[in-house]
mmCIF file of C-alpha atoms in Angstrom:
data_model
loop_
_atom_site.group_PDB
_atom_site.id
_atom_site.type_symbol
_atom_site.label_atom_id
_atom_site.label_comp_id
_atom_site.label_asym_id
_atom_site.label_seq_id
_atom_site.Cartn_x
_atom_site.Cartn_y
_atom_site.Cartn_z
ATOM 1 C CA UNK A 1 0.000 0.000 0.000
ATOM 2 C CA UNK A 2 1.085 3.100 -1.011
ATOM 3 C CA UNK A 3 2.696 5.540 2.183
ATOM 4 C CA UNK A 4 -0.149 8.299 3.204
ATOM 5 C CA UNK A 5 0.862 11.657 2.122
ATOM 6 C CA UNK A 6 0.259 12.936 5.535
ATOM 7 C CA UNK A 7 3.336 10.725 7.012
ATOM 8 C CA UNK A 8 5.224 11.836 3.812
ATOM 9 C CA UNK A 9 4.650 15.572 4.882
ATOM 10 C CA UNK A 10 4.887 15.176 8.534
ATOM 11 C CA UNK A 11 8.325 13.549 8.053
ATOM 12 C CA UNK A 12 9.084 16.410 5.701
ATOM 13 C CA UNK A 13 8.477 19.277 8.143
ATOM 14 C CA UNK A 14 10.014 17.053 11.032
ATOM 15 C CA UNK A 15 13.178 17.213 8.860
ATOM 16 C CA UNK A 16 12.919 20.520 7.428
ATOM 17 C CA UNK A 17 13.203 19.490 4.021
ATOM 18 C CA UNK A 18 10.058 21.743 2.842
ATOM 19 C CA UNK A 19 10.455 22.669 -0.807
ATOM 20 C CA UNK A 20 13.796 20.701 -0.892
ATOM 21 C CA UNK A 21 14.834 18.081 -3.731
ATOM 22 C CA UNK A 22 15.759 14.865 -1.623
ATOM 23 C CA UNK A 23 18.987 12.325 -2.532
ATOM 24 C CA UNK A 24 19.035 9.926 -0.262
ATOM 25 C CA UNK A 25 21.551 7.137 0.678
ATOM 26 C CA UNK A 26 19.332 4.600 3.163
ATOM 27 C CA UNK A 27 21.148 1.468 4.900
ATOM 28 C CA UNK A 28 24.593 0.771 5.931
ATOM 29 C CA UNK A 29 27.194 3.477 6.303
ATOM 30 C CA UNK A 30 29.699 0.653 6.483
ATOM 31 C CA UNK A 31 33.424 1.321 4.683
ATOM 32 C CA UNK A 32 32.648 -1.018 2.038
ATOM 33 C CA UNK A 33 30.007 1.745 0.827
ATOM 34 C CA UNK A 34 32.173 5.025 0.020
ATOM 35 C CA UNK A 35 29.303 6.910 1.236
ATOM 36 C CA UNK A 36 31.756 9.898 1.575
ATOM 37 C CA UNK A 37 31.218 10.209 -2.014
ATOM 38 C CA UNK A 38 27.788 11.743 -0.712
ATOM 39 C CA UNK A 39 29.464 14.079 1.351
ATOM 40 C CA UNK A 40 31.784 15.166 -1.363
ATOM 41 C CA UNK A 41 29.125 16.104 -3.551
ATOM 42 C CA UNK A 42 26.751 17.703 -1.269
ATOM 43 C CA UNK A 43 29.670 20.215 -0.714
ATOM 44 C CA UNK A 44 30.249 20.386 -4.661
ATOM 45 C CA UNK A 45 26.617 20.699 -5.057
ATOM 46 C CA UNK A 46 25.477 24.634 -5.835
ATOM 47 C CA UNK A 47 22.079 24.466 -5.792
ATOM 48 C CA UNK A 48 20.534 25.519 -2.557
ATOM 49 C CA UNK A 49 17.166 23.379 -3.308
ATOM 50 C CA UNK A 50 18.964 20.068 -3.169
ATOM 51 C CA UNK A 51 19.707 18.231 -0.020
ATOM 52 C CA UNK A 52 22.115 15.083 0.591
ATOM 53 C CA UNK A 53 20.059 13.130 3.398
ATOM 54 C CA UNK A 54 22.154 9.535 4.934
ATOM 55 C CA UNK A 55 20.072 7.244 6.897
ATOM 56 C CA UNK A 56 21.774 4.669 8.933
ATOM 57 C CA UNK A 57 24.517 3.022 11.205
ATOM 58 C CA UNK A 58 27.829 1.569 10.723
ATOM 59 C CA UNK A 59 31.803 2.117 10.899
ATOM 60 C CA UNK A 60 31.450 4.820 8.493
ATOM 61 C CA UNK A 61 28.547 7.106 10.450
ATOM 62 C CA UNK A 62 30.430 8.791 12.434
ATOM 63 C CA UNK A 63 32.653 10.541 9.959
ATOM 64 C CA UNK A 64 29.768 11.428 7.964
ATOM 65 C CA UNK A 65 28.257 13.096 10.822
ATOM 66 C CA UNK A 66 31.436 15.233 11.569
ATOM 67 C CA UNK A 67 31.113 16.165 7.291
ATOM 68 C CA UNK A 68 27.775 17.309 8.311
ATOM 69 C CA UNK A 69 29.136 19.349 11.100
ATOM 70 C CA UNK A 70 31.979 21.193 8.887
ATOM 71 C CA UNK A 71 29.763 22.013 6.337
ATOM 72 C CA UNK A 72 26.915 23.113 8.887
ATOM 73 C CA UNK A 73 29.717 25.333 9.756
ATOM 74 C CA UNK A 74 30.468 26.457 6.625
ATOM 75 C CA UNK A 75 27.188 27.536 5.995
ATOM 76 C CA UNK A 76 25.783 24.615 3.988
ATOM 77 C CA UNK A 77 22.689 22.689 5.436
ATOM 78 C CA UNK A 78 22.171 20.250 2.609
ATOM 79 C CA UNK A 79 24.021 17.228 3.844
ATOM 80 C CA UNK A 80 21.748 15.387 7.044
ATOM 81 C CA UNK A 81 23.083 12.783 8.233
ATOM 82 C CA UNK A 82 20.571 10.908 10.605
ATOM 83 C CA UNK A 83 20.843 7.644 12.575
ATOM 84 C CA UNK A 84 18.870 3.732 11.617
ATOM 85 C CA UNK A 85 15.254 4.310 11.463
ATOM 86 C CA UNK A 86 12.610 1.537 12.397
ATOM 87 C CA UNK A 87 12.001 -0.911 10.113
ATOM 88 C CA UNK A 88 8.251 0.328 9.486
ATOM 89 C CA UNK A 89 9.509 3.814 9.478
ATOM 90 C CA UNK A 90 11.709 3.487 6.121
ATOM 91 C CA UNK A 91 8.911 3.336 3.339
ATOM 92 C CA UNK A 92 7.869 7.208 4.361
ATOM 93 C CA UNK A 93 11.553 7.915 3.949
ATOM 94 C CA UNK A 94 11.639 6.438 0.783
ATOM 95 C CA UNK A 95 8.233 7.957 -0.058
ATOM 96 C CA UNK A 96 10.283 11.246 0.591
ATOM 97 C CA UNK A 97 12.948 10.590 -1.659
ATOM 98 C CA UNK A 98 13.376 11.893 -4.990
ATOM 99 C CA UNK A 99 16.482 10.308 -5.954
ATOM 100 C CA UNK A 100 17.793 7.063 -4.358
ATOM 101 C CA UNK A 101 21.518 6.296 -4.044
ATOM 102 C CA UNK A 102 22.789 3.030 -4.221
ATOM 103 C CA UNK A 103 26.702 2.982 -3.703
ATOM 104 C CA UNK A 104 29.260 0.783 -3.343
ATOM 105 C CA UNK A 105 33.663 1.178 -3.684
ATOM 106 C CA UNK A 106 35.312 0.668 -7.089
ATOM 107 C CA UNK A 107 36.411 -3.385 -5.781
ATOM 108 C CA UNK A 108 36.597 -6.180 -8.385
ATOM 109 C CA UNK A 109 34.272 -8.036 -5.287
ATOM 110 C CA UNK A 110 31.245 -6.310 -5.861
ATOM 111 C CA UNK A 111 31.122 -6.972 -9.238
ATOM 112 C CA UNK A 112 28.924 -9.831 -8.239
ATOM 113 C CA UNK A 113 26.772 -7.967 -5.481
ATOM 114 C CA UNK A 114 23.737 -7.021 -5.986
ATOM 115 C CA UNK A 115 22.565 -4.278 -3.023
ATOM 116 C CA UNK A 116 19.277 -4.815 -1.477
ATOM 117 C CA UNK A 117 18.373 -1.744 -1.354
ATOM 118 C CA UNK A 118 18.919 -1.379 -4.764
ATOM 119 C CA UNK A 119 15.589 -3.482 -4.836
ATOM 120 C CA UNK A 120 13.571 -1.588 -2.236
ATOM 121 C CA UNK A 121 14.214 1.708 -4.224
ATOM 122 C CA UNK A 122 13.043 -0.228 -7.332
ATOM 123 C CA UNK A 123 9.843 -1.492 -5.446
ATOM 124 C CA UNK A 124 9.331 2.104 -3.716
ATOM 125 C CA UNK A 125 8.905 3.390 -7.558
ATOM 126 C CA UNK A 126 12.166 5.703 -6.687
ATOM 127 C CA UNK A 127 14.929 6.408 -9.726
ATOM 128 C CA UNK A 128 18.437 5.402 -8.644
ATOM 129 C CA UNK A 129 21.521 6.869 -9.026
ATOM 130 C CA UNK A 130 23.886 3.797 -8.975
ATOM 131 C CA UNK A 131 27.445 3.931 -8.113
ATOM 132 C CA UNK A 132 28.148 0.169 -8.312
ATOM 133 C CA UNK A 133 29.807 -1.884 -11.172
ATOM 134 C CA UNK A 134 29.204 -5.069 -12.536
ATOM 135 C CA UNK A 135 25.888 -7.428 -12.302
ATOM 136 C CA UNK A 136 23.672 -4.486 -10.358
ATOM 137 C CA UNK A 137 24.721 -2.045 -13.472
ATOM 138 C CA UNK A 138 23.466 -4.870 -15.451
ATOM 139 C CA UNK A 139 20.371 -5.063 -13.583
ATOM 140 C CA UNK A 140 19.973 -1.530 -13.328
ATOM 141 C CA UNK A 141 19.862 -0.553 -17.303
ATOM 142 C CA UNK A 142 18.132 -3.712 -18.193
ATOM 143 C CA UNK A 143 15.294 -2.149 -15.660
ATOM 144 C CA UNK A 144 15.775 1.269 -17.139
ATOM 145 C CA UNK A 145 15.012 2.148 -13.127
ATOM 146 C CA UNK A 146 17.930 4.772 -13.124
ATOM 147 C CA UNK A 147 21.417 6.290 -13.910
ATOM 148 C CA UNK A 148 24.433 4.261 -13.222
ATOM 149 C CA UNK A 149 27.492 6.201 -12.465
ATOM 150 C CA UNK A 150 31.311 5.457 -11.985
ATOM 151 C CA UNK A 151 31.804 4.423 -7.981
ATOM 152 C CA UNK A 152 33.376 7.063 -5.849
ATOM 153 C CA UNK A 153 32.877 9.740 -8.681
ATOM 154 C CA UNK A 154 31.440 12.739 -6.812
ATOM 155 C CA UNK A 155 31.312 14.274 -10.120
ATOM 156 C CA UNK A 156 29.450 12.066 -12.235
ATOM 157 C CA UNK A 157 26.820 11.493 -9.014
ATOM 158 C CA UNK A 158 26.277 15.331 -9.125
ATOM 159 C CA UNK A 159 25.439 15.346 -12.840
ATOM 160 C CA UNK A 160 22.989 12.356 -12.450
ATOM 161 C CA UNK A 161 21.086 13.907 -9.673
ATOM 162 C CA UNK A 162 20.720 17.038 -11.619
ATOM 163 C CA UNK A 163 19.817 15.992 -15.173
ATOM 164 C CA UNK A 164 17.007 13.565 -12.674
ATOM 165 C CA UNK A 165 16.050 16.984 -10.745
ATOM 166 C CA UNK A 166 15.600 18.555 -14.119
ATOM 167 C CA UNK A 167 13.588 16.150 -15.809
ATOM 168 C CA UNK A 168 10.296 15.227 -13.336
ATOM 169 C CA UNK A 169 9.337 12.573 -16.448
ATOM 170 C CA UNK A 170 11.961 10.893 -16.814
ATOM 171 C CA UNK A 171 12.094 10.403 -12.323
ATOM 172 C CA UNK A 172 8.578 9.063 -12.990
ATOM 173 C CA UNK A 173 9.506 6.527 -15.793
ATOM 174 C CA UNK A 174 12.232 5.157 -13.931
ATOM 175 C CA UNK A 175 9.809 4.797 -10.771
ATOM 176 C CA UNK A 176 7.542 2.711 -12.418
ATOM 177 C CA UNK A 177 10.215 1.000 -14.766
ATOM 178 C CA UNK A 178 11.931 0.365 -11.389
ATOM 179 C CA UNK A 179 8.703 -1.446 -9.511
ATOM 180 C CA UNK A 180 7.463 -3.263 -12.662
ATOM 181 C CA UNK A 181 10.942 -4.979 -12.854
ATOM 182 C CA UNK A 182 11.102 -5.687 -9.227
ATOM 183 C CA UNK A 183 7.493 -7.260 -9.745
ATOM 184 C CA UNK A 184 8.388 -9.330 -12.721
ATOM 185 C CA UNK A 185 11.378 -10.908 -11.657
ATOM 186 C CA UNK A 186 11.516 -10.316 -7.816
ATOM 187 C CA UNK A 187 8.317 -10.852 -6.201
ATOM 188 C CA UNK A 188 8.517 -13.593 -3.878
ATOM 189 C CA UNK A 189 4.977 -14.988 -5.479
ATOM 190 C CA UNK A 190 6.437 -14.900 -9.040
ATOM 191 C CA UNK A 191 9.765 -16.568 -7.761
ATOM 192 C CA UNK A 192 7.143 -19.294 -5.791
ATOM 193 C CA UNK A 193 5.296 -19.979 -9.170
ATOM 194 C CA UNK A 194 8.195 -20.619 -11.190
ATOM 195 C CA UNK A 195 9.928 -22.766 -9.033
ATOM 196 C CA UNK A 196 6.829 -25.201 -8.779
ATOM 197 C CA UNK A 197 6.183 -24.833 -12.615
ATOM 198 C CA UNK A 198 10.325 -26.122 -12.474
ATOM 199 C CA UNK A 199 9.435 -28.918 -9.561
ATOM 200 C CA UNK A 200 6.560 -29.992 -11.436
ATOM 201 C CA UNK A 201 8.695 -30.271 -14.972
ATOM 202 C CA UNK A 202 11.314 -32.544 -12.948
ATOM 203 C CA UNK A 203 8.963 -34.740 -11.566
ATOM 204 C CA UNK A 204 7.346 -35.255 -14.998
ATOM 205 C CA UNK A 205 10.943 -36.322 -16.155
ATOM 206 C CA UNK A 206 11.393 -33.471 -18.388
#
């Protein structure tokens, strides 16, 4: 069921993110991420109606937080860095979200990962930027549910988010594109079905 507007906007004013263009990173802040890349951009990032928002734990959370801090005192408030959430709690931050970032470091191991919550952003109809290589690029562009960038490229993040700010349709398309994928190949029911239709084909001796 979809998340009631009212939570949406409640969470919005409880955050102060009225009128403001949301990137979010949501799960671990763990070193294998590079989720400093998010703090780099946020203090490359010129326009005033974006704002970088982290949600989570992990080795890495703390020195986002103190990133928040400089650039708090530098007179930038569009990096928030906020601790885990409840479990229930996390749809209305996706529901929040305009841009999802999935990230991960530029390491010939995650090749091979694929991020869950590269899969809730897909099933919360939110584009993605995607800083990860390998089978979740695949995934990704095969979907047409967002932009995949270089990892660690600050840069190239920034560019994504802003040709995604700039064109509400095309955030829309890769929403939907995102959620009918996730349906398709990832619901749990679909997965169920096929795997019967496969038990059933073995016990017929095919």
């Amino acid at each position: 069921a979809p998340v009631p507007p009212s939570d949406v906007d409640a969470l919005r004013s409880e955050l102060g993110l009225e009128g403001k263009f949301v990137v979010s990173y949501i799960g671990t802040v763990g070193m294998a991420h590079g989720i400093d890349v998010v703090a780099e951009a946020a203090a490359r990032c010129g326009d005033p109606d974006v704002t970088f928002l982290v949600v989570g734990a992990g080795a890495e959370w703390q020195k986002l937080r103190a990133a928040e801090a400089t650039a708090v005192d530098a007179g930038r408030d569009n990096l928030r860095v906020i601790e885990k959430q409840p479990r229930e709690r996390i749809r209305t931050f996706y529901a929040l979200t305009d841009v999802s970032l999935v990230l991960l470091r530029k390491r010939p191991t995650f090749r091979k990962v694929i991020p869950s919550k590269m899969l809730e952003s897909m099933a919360m109809r939110r584009p993605i930027v995607l800083g990860v290589e390998g089978q979740s690029r695949d995934i990704l562009e095969a979907a047409g549910a967002g932009i995949a960038v270089p990892p660690e490229d600050a840069d190239a993040l920034l560019d994504a988010v802003f040709r995604l700010k700039l064109d509400p349709a095309l955030r829309e398309r890769m929403g939907e594109a995102g959620a009918a994928h996730v349906q398709r190949h990832y619901d749990r029911q679909v997965i169920a079905r096929r795997y019967w239709a496969l038990l059933q084909q073995v016990a017929a001796g095919e």
